[in-house]
JSON list of C-alpha atoms in Angstrom, two decimals:
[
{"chain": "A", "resi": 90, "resn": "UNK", "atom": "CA", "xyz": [44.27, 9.61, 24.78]},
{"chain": "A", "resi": 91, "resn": "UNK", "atom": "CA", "xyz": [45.74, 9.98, 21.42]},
{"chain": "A", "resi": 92, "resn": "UNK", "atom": "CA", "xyz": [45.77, 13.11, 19.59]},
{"chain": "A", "resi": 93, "resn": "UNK", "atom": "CA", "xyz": [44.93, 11.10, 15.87]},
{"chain": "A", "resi": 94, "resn": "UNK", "atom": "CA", "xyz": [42.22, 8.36, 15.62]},
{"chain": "A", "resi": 95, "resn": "UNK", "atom": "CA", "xyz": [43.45, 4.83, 14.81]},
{"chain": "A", "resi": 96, "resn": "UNK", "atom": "CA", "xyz": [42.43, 5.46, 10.99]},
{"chain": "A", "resi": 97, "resn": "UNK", "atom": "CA", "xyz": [43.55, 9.02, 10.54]},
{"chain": "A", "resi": 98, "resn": "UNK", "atom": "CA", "xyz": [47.15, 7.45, 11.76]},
{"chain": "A", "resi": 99, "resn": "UNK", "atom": "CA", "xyz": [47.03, 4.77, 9.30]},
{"chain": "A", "resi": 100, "resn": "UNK", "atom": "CA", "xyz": [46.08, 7.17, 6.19]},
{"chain": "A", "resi": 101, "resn": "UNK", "atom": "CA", "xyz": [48.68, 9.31, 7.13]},
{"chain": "A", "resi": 102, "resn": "UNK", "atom": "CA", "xyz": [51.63, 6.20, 7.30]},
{"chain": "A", "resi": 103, "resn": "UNK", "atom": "CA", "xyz": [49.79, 5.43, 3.76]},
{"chain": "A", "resi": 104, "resn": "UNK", "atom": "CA", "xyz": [50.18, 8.41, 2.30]},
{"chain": "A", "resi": 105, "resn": "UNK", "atom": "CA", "xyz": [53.68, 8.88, 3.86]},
{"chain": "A", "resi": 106, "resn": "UNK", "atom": "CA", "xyz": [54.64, 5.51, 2.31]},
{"chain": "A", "resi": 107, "resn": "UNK", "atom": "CA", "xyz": [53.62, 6.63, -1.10]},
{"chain": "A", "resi": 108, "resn": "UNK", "atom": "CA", "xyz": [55.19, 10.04, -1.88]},
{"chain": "A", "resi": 109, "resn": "UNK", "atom": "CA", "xyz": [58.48, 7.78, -0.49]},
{"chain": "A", "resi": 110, "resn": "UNK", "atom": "CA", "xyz": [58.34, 5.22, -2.89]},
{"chain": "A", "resi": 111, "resn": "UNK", "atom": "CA", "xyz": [56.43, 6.43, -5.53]},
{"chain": "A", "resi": 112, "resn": "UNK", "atom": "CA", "xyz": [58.70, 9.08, -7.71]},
{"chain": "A", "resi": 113, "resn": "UNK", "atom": "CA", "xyz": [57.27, 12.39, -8.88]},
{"chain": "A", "resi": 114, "resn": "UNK", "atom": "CA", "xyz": [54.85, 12.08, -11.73]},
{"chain": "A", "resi": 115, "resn": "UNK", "atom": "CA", "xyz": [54.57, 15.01, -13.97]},
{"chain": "A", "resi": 116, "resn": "UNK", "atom": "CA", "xyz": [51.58, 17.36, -13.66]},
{"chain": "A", "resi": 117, "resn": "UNK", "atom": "CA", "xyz": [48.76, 15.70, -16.17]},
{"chain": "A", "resi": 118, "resn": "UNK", "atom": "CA", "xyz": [48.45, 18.19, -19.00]},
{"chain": "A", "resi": 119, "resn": "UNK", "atom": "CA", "xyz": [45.47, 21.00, -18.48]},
{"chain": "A", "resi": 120, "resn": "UNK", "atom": "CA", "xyz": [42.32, 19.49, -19.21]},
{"chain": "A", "resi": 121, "resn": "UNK", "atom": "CA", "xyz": [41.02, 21.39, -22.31]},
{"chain": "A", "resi": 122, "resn": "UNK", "atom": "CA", "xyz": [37.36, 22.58, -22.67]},
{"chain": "A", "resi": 123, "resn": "UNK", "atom": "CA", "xyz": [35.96, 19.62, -24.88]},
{"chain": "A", "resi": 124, "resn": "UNK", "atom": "CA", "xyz": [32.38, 21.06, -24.45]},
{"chain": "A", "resi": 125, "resn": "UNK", "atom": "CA", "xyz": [32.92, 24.66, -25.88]},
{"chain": "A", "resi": 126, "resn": "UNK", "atom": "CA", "xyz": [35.57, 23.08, -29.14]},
{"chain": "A", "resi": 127, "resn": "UNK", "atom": "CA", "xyz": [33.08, 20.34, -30.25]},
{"chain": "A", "resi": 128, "resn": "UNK", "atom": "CA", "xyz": [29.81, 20.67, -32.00]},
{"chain": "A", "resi": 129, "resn": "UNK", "atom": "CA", "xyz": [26.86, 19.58, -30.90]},
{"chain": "A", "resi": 130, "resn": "UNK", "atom": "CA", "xyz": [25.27, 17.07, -32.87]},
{"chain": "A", "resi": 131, "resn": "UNK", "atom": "CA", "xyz": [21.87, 17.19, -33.87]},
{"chain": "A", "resi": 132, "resn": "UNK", "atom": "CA", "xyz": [19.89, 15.77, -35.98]},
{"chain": "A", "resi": 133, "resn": "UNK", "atom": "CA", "xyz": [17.96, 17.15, -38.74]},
{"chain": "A", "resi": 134, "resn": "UNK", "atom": "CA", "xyz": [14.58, 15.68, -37.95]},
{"chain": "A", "resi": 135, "resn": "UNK", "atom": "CA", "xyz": [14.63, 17.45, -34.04]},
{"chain": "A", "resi": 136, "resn": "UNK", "atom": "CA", "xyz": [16.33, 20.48, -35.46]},
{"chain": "A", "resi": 137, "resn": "UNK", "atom": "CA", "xyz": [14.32, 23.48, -33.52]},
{"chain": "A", "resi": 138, "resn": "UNK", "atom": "CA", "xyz": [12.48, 21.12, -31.29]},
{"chain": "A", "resi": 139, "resn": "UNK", "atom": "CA", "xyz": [12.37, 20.33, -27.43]},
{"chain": "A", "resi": 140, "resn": "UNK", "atom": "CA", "xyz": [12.50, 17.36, -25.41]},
{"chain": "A", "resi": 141, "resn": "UNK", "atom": "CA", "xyz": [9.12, 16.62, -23.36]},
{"chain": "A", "resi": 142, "resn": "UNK", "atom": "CA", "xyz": [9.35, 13.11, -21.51]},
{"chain": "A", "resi": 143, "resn": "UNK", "atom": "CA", "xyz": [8.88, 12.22, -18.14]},
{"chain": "A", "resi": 144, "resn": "UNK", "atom": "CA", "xyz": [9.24, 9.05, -15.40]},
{"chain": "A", "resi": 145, "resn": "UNK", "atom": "CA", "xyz": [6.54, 6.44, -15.82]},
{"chain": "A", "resi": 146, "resn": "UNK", "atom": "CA", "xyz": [6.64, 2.55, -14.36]},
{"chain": "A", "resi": 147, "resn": "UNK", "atom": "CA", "xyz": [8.04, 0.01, -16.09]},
{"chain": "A", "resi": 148, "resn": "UNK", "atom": "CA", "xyz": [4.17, -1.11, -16.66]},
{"chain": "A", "resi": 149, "resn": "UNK", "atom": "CA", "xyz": [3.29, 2.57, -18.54]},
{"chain": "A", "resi": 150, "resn": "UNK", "atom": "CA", "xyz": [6.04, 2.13, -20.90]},
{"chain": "A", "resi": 151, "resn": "UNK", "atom": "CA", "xyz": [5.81, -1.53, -22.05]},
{"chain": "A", "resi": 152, "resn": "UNK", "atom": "CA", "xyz": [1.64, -0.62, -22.41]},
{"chain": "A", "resi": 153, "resn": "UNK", "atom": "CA", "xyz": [2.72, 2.83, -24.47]},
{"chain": "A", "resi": 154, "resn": "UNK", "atom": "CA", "xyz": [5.13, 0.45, -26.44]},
{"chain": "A", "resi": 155, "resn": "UNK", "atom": "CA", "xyz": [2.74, -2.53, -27.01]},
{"chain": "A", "resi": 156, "resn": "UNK", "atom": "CA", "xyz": [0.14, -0.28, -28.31]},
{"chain": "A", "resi": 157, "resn": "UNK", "atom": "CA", "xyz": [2.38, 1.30, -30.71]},
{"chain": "A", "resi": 158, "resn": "UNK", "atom": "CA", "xyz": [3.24, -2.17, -32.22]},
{"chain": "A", "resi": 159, "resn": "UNK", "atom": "CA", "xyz": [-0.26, -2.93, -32.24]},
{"chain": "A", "resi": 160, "resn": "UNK", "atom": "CA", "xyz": [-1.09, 0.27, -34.08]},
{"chain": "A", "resi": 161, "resn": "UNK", "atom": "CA", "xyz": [1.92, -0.03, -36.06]},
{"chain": "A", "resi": 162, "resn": "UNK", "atom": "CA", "xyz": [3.02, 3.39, -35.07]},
{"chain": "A", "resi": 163, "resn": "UNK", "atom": "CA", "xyz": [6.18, 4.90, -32.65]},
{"chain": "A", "resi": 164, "resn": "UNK", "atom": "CA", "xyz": [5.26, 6.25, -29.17]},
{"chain": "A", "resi": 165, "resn": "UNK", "atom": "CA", "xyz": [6.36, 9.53, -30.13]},
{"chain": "A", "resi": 166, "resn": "UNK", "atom": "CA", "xyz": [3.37, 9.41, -31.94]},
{"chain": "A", "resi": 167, "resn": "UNK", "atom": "CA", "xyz": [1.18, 8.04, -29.34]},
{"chain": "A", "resi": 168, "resn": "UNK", "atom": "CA", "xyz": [2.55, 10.62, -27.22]},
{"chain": "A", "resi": 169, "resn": "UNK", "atom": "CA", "xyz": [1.58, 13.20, -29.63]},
{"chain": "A", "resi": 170, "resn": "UNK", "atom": "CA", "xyz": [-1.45, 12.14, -30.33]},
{"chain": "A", "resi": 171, "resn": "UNK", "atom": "CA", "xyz": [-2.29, 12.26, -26.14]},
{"chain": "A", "resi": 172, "resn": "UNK", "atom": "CA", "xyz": [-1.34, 16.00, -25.85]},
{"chain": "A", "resi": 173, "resn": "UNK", "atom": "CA", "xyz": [-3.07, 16.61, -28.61]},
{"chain": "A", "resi": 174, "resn": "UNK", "atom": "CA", "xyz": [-6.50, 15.11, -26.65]},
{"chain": "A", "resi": 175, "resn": "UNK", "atom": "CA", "xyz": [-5.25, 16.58, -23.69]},
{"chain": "A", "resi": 176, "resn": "UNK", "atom": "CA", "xyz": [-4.96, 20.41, -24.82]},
{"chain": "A", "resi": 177, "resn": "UNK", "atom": "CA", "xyz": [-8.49, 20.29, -27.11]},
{"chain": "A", "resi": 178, "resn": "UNK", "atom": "CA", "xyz": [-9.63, 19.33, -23.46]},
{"chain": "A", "resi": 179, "resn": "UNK", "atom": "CA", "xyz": [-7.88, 21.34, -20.90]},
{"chain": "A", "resi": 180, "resn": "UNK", "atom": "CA", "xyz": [-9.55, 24.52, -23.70]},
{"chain": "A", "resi": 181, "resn": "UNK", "atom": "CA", "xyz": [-5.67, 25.42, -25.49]},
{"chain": "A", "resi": 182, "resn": "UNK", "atom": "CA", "xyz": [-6.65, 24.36, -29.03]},
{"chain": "A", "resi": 183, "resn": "UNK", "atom": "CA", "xyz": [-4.75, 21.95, -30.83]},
{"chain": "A", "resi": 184, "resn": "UNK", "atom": "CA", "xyz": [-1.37, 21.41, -31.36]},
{"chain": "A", "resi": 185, "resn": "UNK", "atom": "CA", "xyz": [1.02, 23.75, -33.47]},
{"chain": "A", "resi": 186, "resn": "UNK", "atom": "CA", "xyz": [3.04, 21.70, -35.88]},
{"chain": "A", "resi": 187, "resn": "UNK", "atom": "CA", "xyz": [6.00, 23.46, -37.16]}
]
């Protein structure tokens, strides 16, 4: 029995093969911290705000989106609109508009 499998031996010719032929590449320069040097952008109309979303079927969203056309409104409002219902209902007043 052989000590390597059949593909562990062939990886290792591969590898052997290219630090032969290949010549040394220089070290790729530190990667900098792009996250903590740029801003973030946001814009001005969800300054101080949060995200609240979730995952519907395909079926929910084009019936959230069809009655917003209908009502000539966005689904954001829609959306707002249903929390609104929902919170007078579950007893937590209405919503807080800041």
């Amino acid at each position: 029995m052989t000590s390597k499998n059949s593909l562990q031996a062939v990886l290792d010719r591969q590898k052997a093969a290219n630090t032969d032929t290949q010549p040394s590449q220089p070290a790729p320069p530190e990667a900098a911290d792009y996250a903590s040097q740029a801003t973030k952008f946001v814009r001005p109309v969800r300054e101080g705000k949060k995200f609240v979303g979730g995952h519907f079927t395909p079926n929910v969203a084009k019936q959230l989106r069809l009655l917003a056309a209908e009502e000539e409104t966005t689904t954001q409002a829609l959306l707002e609109e249903a929390l609104e219902l929902l919170f007078i209902k579950k007893g937590k007043g209405s919503l807080q508009r800041g």
